[in-house]
Tab-separated table of C-alpha atoms and ligand atoms in Angstrom:
chain	number	residue	atom	x	y	z
A	1	MET	CA	-19.435	201.263	106.461
A	2	GLN	CA	-16.144	200.195	108.052
A	3	PRO	CA	-16.063	200.552	111.840
A	4	ARG	CA	-13.699	203.311	112.846
A	5	GLU	CA	-10.553	202.121	114.530
A	6	VAL	CA	-10.295	203.522	118.013
A	7	ALA	CA	-6.766	204.027	119.304
A	8	ALA	CA	-6.192	202.366	122.684
A	9	ALA	CA	-5.957	205.015	125.404
A	10	PRO	CA	-2.437	205.186	126.855
A	11	GLN	CA	-2.177	203.582	130.266
A	12	PRO	CA	-2.081	206.406	132.831
A	13	VAL	CA	0.058	204.372	135.250
A	14	THR	CA	3.097	202.470	134.062
A	15	LEU	CA	6.177	200.933	135.645
A	16	ARG	CA	9.740	200.820	134.496
A	17	PRO	CA	12.819	199.357	136.158
A	18	ALA	CA	14.657	202.001	138.180
A	19	ARG	CA	18.121	202.836	136.879
A	20	GLU	CA	21.228	204.506	138.202
A	21	GLY	CA	20.142	207.897	136.861
A	22	ASP	CA	17.057	207.806	139.111
A	23	ALA	CA	19.177	208.172	142.267
A	24	GLU	CA	18.590	211.954	142.568
A	25	LEU	CA	14.861	211.480	142.135
A	26	LEU	CA	14.730	208.824	144.846
A	27	ALA	CA	16.847	210.960	147.164
A	28	PHE	CA	14.474	213.879	146.632
A	29	TRP	CA	11.340	211.796	147.203
A	30	ARG	CA	12.760	210.154	150.320
A	31	GLN	CA	13.092	213.503	152.093
A	32	GLU	CA	9.526	214.676	151.372
A	33	PRO	CA	7.660	214.963	154.716
A	34	SER	CA	4.544	213.153	153.459
A	35	VAL	CA	6.633	210.239	152.165
A	36	GLY	CA	8.311	209.737	155.546
A	37	ARG	CA	5.239	210.475	157.680
A	38	TYR	CA	4.549	206.812	158.459
A	39	GLN	CA	7.840	205.105	157.654
A	40	PRO	CA	11.409	205.691	158.794
A	41	LEU	CA	13.436	206.442	155.673
A	42	GLY	CA	16.907	206.936	157.033
A	43	PRO	CA	19.459	209.044	155.183
A	44	VAL	CA	21.087	207.292	152.235
A	45	THR	CA	23.959	208.855	150.330
A	46	LEU	CA	23.672	209.444	146.599
A	47	PRO	CA	26.629	207.153	145.798
A	48	ARG	CA	24.969	204.352	147.736
A	49	LEU	CA	21.644	204.899	145.990
A	50	ARG	CA	23.419	204.956	142.626
A	51	ALA	CA	25.275	201.738	143.422
A	52	GLU	CA	22.097	200.048	144.569
A	53	LEU	CA	20.244	201.071	141.405
A	54	ALA	CA	23.142	200.075	139.168
A	55	GLY	CA	22.809	196.543	140.573
A	56	ASN	CA	19.069	196.477	139.799
A	57	ASN	CA	19.110	193.635	137.247
A	58	HIS	CA	15.499	192.829	136.445
A	59	ARG	CA	16.382	189.837	134.309
A	60	ASP	CA	17.421	188.115	137.555
A	61	LEU	CA	13.896	188.424	138.902
A	62	PHE	CA	12.605	186.203	136.115
A	63	ARG	CA	15.449	183.728	136.645
A	64	GLY	CA	14.579	183.276	140.310
A	65	ARG	CA	17.516	185.086	141.832
A	66	GLY	CA	18.516	188.501	143.135
A	67	GLU	CA	18.000	190.365	146.379
A	68	LYS	CA	16.337	193.670	145.584
A	69	PHE	CA	14.445	195.174	142.655
A	70	GLN	CA	13.102	198.667	142.198
A	71	TRP	CA	10.661	200.246	139.765
A	72	ILE	CA	9.727	203.811	139.029
A	73	VAL	CA	5.987	204.392	138.876
A	74	GLU	CA	5.067	206.800	136.111
A	75	HIS	CA	1.808	208.691	135.801
A	76	ARG	CA	1.151	209.851	132.263
A	77	GLY	CA	4.875	209.575	131.607
A	78	GLN	CA	5.913	211.563	134.680
A	79	PRO	CA	7.892	209.875	137.463
A	80	ALA	CA	5.507	209.658	140.416
A	81	GLY	CA	7.048	207.254	142.932
A	82	TRP	CA	8.722	203.920	143.405
A	83	ILE	CA	8.156	200.291	144.356
A	84	THR	CA	10.717	197.999	145.941
A	85	LEU	CA	10.546	194.202	145.921
A	86	VAL	CA	12.885	192.234	148.153
A	87	PRO	CA	12.814	188.452	147.705
A	88	THR	CA	13.599	187.114	151.164
A	89	ASN	CA	13.591	183.412	150.312
A	90	TRP	CA	13.609	182.153	146.734
A	91	GLU	CA	13.295	178.527	147.785
A	92	HIS	CA	9.948	179.182	149.437
A	93	GLY	CA	8.861	181.948	147.067
A	94	LEU	CA	8.762	184.756	149.647
A	95	ALA	CA	9.229	188.479	149.088
A	96	GLU	CA	8.474	191.827	150.697
A	97	ILE	CA	7.140	194.880	148.937
A	98	GLY	CA	7.408	198.586	149.720
A	99	TYR	CA	6.091	201.605	147.832
A	100	ALA	CA	5.749	205.373	147.984
A	101	LEU	CA	4.414	208.153	145.828
A	102	SER	CA	5.731	211.682	145.727
A	103	THR	CA	3.391	214.214	147.363
A	104	PRO	CA	1.608	215.603	144.259
A	105	PHE	CA	0.751	212.071	143.128
A	106	GLN	CA	-0.803	210.850	146.356
A	107	ARG	CA	-4.560	210.302	146.764
A	108	ARG	CA	-5.134	209.960	143.042
A	109	GLY	CA	-5.644	206.211	142.869
A	110	ILE	CA	-2.159	205.607	141.456
A	111	ALA	CA	-0.708	203.125	143.983
A	112	PRO	CA	-3.389	200.428	143.521
A	113	LEU	CA	-2.926	200.494	139.753
A	114	ALA	CA	0.853	200.358	139.996
A	115	LEU	CA	0.869	197.559	142.578
A	116	ARG	CA	-1.661	195.500	140.626
A	117	ARG	CA	0.493	195.825	137.561
A	118	LEU	CA	3.565	194.687	139.451
A	119	LEU	CA	1.806	191.758	141.130
A	120	ALA	CA	0.492	190.572	137.765
A	121	GLU	CA	4.074	190.501	136.538
A	122	VAL	CA	5.430	188.868	139.692
A	123	PHE	CA	2.771	186.148	139.919
A	124	GLY	CA	2.684	185.697	136.160
A	125	ARG	CA	6.392	185.469	135.441
A	126	THR	CA	8.299	184.540	138.591
A	127	SER	CA	8.287	181.705	141.115
A	128	LEU	CA	7.364	184.038	143.987
A	129	GLU	CA	4.257	182.818	145.798
A	130	ARG	CA	3.775	185.061	148.807
A	131	ILE	CA	4.353	188.815	148.955
A	132	GLU	CA	4.359	190.525	152.331
A	133	ALA	CA	3.886	194.198	153.163
A	134	ARG	CA	4.135	195.987	156.463
A	135	CYS	CA	2.690	199.377	157.259
A	136	ALA	CA	2.247	201.564	160.293
A	137	VAL	CA	-1.164	201.056	161.871
A	138	ALA	CA	-1.861	204.788	161.423
A	139	ASN	CA	-1.141	204.683	157.689
A	140	VAL	CA	-4.765	204.476	156.629
A	141	GLY	CA	-4.059	205.198	152.950
A	142	SER	CA	-1.561	202.363	152.702
A	143	ARG	CA	-3.857	199.934	154.527
A	144	LYS	CA	-6.728	200.762	152.167
A	145	VAL	CA	-4.534	200.258	149.120
A	146	LEU	CA	-3.303	196.854	150.318
A	147	GLU	CA	-6.794	195.660	151.186
A	148	ALA	CA	-8.211	196.906	147.869
A	149	ILE	CA	-5.784	194.808	145.875
A	150	GLY	CA	-6.253	191.595	147.828
A	151	PHE	CA	-3.648	191.634	150.597
A	152	ARG	CA	-4.911	190.111	153.830
A	153	ARG	CA	-4.059	191.447	157.254
A	154	GLU	CA	-2.334	188.651	159.124
A	155	GLY	CA	-1.196	190.247	162.321
A	156	LEU	CA	-0.065	193.116	164.459
A	157	LEU	CA	3.668	193.710	164.773
A	158	ARG	CA	4.025	195.539	168.064
A	159	GLY	CA	6.676	198.255	168.340
A	160	TYR	CA	7.945	197.300	164.913
A	161	PHE	CA	10.078	200.357	164.117
A	162	VAL	CA	11.113	203.705	165.541
A	163	LEU	CA	9.521	206.738	163.935
A	164	ARG	CA	10.603	210.175	165.166
A	165	GLY	CA	11.733	208.705	168.470
A	166	ARG	CA	8.654	206.528	169.153
A	167	ARG	CA	8.143	202.807	168.630
A	168	VAL	CA	5.319	202.276	166.175
A	169	ASP	CA	3.058	199.255	165.714
A	170	ASN	CA	2.715	197.873	162.185
A	171	TYR	CA	0.276	195.550	160.502
A	172	LEU	CA	1.602	192.599	158.576
A	173	TYR	CA	-0.194	192.018	155.277
A	174	ALA	CA	0.375	189.294	152.708
A	175	ILE	CA	-0.986	188.208	149.375
A	176	LEU	CA	-0.615	184.704	147.983
A	177	ARG	CA	-0.583	183.899	144.293
A	178	GLY	CA	-4.081	182.381	144.639
A	179	ASP	CA	-5.493	185.551	146.275
A	180	PHE	CA	-4.522	187.798	143.417
A	181	VAL	CA	-7.144	188.917	140.963
A	182	ALA	CA	-5.703	191.021	138.143
A	183	GLY	CA	-7.593	194.308	138.040
A	184	PRO	CA	-7.771	197.177	135.567
B	1	LIG	C1	-0.065	205.490	151.083
B	1	LIG	C2	-0.037	205.619	149.559
B	1	LIG	C3	0.809	204.522	148.963
B	1	LIG	C4	-1.491	205.474	149.071
B	1	LIG	O1	-1.483	205.458	147.650
B	1	LIG	P1	-2.451	206.417	146.851
B	1	LIG	O2	-2.310	206.148	145.398
B	1	LIG	O3	-2.220	207.794	147.317
B	1	LIG	O4	-3.860	205.880	147.378
B	1	LIG	P2	-5.279	206.084	146.719
B	1	LIG	O5	-5.388	207.429	146.092
B	1	LIG	O6	-5.581	204.913	145.852
B	1	LIG	O7	-6.232	206.011	147.986
B	1	LIG	C5	-6.673	204.772	148.506
B	1	LIG	C6	-7.607	205.064	149.675
B	1	LIG	O8	-6.832	205.547	150.775
B	1	LIG	C7	-7.254	206.851	151.159
B	1	LIG	N1	-6.072	207.623	151.479
B	1	LIG	C8	-4.992	207.831	150.686
B	1	LIG	N2	-4.079	208.571	151.350
B	1	LIG	C9	-4.599	208.818	152.569
B	1	LIG	C10	-4.146	209.526	153.711
B	1	LIG	N3	-2.955	210.140	153.729
B	1	LIG	N4	-4.955	209.590	154.791
B	1	LIG	C11	-6.169	208.978	154.804
B	1	LIG	N5	-6.650	208.265	153.743
B	1	LIG	C12	-5.881	208.208	152.652
B	1	LIG	C13	-7.989	207.401	149.931
B	1	LIG	O9	-8.928	208.390	150.296
B	1	LIG	C14	-8.648	206.139	149.396
B	1	LIG	O10	-9.770	205.849	150.194
B	1	LIG	P3	-11.095	205.196	149.569
B	1	LIG	O11	-10.647	203.879	148.945
B	1	LIG	O12	-11.996	205.000	150.740
B	1	LIG	O13	-11.587	206.161	148.545
B	1	LIG	C15	0.507	206.985	149.102
B	1	LIG	O14	-0.300	207.998	149.580
B	1	LIG	C16	1.946	207.212	149.543
B	1	LIG	O15	2.841	206.872	148.824
B	1	LIG	N6	2.133	207.799	150.748
B	1	LIG	C17	3.478	208.117	151.264
B	1	LIG	C18	4.415	206.934	151.428
B	1	LIG	C19	3.800	205.764	152.177
B	1	LIG	O16	3.126	205.937	153.205
B	1	LIG	N7	4.028	204.567	151.644
B	1	LIG	C20	3.536	203.343	152.219
B	1	LIG	C21	4.400	202.865	153.318
B	1	LIG	S1	3.722	201.377	154.025
């Protein structure tokens, strides 16, 4: 008897480069209270968001140039949040990462999957060697996600930003190419 072919299950979490038409979505997500609870997301106009996304040329990432890249995280085909990667120094292979999920998609294990997928791409196909992330000390969910995927806590950034009128301490995390273990 021939073994039955089993169709591969669709990946629940996928990433796609953000495009100009995602500006409204990003503007909507940015004003959600849970998204801004631990990070100051200042007001950005739609034209500015559109312009920023229009300049999001992902081919540059793989050619070792460019200043900012954004992806939309999708959960079962639905837009769920976004990830931003900012290379701060191409010569030394440094970049910073930021991420957020819209409220209904939080606490469902989506961010670790999405970030792992992105890091696999970044460490597999670009010359970036060290990715940093910062998060408010009180942002327990974000800290757990970073630690689960192999980021190491390297320090405390005192009074790092102003959130609702108060200076807030952040932790600095980083992952090096050699720390990264591709997960599910
Ligand atoms: C923080 C965030 C990225 C976490 O991603 P997520 O996909 O929701 O996280 P997970 O569902 O994988 O949860 C990871 C762990 O954190 C915990 N957690 C998640 N959100 C939490 C919260 N708000 N408070 C306390 N713990 C939380 C989960 O219970 C889980 O714990 P466990 O590993 O012990 O079971 C997401 O909630 C989010 O986008 N929040 C708003 C924006 C933001 O804070 N971005 C990060 C800025 S640095």
